[in-house]
PDB file of C-alpha atoms in Angstrom:
ATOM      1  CA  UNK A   1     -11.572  -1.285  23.228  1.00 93.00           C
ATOM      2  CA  UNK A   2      -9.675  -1.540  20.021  1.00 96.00           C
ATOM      3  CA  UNK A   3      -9.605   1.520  18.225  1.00 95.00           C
ATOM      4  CA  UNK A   4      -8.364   0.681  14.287  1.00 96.00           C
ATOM      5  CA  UNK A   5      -7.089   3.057  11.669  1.00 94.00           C
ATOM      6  CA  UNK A   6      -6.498   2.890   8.011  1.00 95.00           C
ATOM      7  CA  UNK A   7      -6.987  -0.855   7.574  1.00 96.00           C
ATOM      8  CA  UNK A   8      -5.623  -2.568   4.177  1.00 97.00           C
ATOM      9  CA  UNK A   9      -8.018  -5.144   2.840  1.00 97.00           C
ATOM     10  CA  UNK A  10      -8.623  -5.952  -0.857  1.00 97.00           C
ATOM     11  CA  UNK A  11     -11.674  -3.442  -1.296  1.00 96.00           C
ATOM     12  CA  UNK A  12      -9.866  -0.141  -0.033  1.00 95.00           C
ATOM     13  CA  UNK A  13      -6.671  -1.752  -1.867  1.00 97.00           C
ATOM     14  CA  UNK A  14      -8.621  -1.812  -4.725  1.00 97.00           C
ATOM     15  CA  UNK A  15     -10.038   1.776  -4.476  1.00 96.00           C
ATOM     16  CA  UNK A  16      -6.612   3.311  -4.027  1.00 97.00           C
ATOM     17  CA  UNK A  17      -5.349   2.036  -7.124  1.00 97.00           C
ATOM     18  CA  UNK A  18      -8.193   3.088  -9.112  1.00 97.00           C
ATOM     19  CA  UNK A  19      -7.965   6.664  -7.827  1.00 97.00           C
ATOM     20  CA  UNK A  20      -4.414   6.504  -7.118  1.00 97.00           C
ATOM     21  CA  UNK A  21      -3.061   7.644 -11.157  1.00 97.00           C
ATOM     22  CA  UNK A  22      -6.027  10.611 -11.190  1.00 97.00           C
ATOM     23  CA  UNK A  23      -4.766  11.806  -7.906  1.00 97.00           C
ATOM     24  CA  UNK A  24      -0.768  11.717  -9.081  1.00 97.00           C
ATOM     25  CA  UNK A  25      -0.244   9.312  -6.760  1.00 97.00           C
ATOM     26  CA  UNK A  26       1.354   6.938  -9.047  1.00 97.00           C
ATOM     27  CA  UNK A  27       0.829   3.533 -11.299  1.00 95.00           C
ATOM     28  CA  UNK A  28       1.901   0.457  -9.323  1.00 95.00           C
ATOM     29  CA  UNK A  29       0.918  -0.197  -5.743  1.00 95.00           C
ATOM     30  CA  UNK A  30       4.716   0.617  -4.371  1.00 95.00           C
ATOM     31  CA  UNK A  31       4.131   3.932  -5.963  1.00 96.00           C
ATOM     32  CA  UNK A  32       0.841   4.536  -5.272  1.00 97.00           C
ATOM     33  CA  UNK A  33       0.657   3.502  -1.623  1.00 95.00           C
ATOM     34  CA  UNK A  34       3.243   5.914   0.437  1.00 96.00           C
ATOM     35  CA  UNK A  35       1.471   9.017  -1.588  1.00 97.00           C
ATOM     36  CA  UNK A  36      -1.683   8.279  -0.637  1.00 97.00           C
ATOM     37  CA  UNK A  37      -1.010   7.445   3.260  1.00 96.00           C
ATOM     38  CA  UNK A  38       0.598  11.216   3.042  1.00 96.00           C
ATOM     39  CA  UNK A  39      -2.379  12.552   1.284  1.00 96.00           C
ATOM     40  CA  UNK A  40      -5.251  10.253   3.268  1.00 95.00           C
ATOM     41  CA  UNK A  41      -3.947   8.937   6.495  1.00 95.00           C
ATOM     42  CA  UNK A  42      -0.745  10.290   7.411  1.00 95.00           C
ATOM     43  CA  UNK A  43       0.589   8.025  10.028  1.00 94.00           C
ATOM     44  CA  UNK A  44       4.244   7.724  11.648  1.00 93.00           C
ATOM     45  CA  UNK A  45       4.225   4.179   9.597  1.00 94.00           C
ATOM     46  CA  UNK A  46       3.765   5.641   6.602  1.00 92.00           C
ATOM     47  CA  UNK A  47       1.538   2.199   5.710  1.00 95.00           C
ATOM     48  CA  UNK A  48      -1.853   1.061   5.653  1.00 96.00           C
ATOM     49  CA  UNK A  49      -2.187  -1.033   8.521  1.00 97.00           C
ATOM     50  CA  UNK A  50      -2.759  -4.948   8.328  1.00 97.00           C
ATOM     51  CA  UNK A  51      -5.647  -7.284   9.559  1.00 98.00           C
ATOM     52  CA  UNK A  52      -3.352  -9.343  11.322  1.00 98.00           C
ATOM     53  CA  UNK A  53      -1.811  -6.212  13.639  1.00 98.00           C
ATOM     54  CA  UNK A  54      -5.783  -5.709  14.436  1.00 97.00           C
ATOM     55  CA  UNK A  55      -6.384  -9.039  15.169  1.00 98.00           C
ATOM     56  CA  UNK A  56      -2.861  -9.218  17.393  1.00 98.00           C
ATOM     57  CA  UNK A  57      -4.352  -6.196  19.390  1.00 97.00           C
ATOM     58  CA  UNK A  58      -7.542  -8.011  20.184  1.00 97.00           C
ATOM     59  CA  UNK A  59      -5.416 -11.406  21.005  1.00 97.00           C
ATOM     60  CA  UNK A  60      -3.320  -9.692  23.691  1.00 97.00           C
ATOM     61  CA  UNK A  61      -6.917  -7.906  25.129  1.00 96.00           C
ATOM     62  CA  UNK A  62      -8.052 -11.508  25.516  1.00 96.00           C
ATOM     63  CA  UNK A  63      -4.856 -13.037  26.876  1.00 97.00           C
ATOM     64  CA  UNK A  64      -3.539 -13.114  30.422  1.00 97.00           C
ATOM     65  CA  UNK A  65      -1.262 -10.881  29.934  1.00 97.00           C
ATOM     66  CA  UNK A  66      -3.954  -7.903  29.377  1.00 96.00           C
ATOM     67  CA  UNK A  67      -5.780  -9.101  33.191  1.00 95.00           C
ATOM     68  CA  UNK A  68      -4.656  -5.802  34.852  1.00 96.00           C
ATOM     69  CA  UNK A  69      -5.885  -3.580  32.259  1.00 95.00           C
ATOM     70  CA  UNK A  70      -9.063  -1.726  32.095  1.00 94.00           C
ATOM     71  CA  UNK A  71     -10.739   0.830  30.492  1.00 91.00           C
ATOM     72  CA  UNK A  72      -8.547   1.536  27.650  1.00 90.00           C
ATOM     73  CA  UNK A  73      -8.986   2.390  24.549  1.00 92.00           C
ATOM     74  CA  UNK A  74      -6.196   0.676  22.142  1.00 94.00           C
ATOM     75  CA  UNK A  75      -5.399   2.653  19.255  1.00 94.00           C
ATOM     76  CA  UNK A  76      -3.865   0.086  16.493  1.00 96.00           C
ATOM     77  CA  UNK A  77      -3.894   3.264  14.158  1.00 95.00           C
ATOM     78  CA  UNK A  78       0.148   3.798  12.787  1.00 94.00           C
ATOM     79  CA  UNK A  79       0.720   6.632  15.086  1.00 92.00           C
ATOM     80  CA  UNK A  80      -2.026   8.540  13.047  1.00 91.00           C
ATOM     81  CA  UNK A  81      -4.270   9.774  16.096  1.00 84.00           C
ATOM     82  CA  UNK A  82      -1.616  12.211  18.353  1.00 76.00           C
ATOM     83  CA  UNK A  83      -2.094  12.363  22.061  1.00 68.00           C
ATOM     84  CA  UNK A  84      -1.636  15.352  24.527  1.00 60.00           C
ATOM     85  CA  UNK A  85      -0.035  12.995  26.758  1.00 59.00           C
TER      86      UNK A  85
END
């Protein structure tokens, strides 16, 4: 299973930078983007992820390379979910 975080696509682009300058968070996207990771999603990447590092994840589950494993659950997520383990 692929387990995605924070995902960047035009629509939740679009929704940070509306709230982004009512929030403090800044005016341009460069601003605007590391405050509201810390504030919504604080990851160790300190980014939204991209579609393509989803769709990477996914590529490698249907590869040969991923024939051994089984039963995981593959967090694409930035570091934002912490593990006991």
């Amino acid at each position: 299973m692929v387990s995605p975080g924070a995902i960047l696509v035009e629509a939740t682009k679009d929704l940070v930078i509306s709230i982004g300058p009512a929030r403090g968070w800044g005016r341009s996207w460069d601003e605007i983007q590391p405050n509201a990771v810390q504030a919504l999603i604080p990851n160790d990447q300190e980014r939204f992820g991209e579609p393509d590092e989803i769709a990477a994840a996914v590529a490698y589950l249907c590869s040969d390379y991923a024939q051994y494993v089984s039963g995981a659950t593959i967090r694409v997520d930035g570091g934002l979910i912490r593990s006991a383990f």
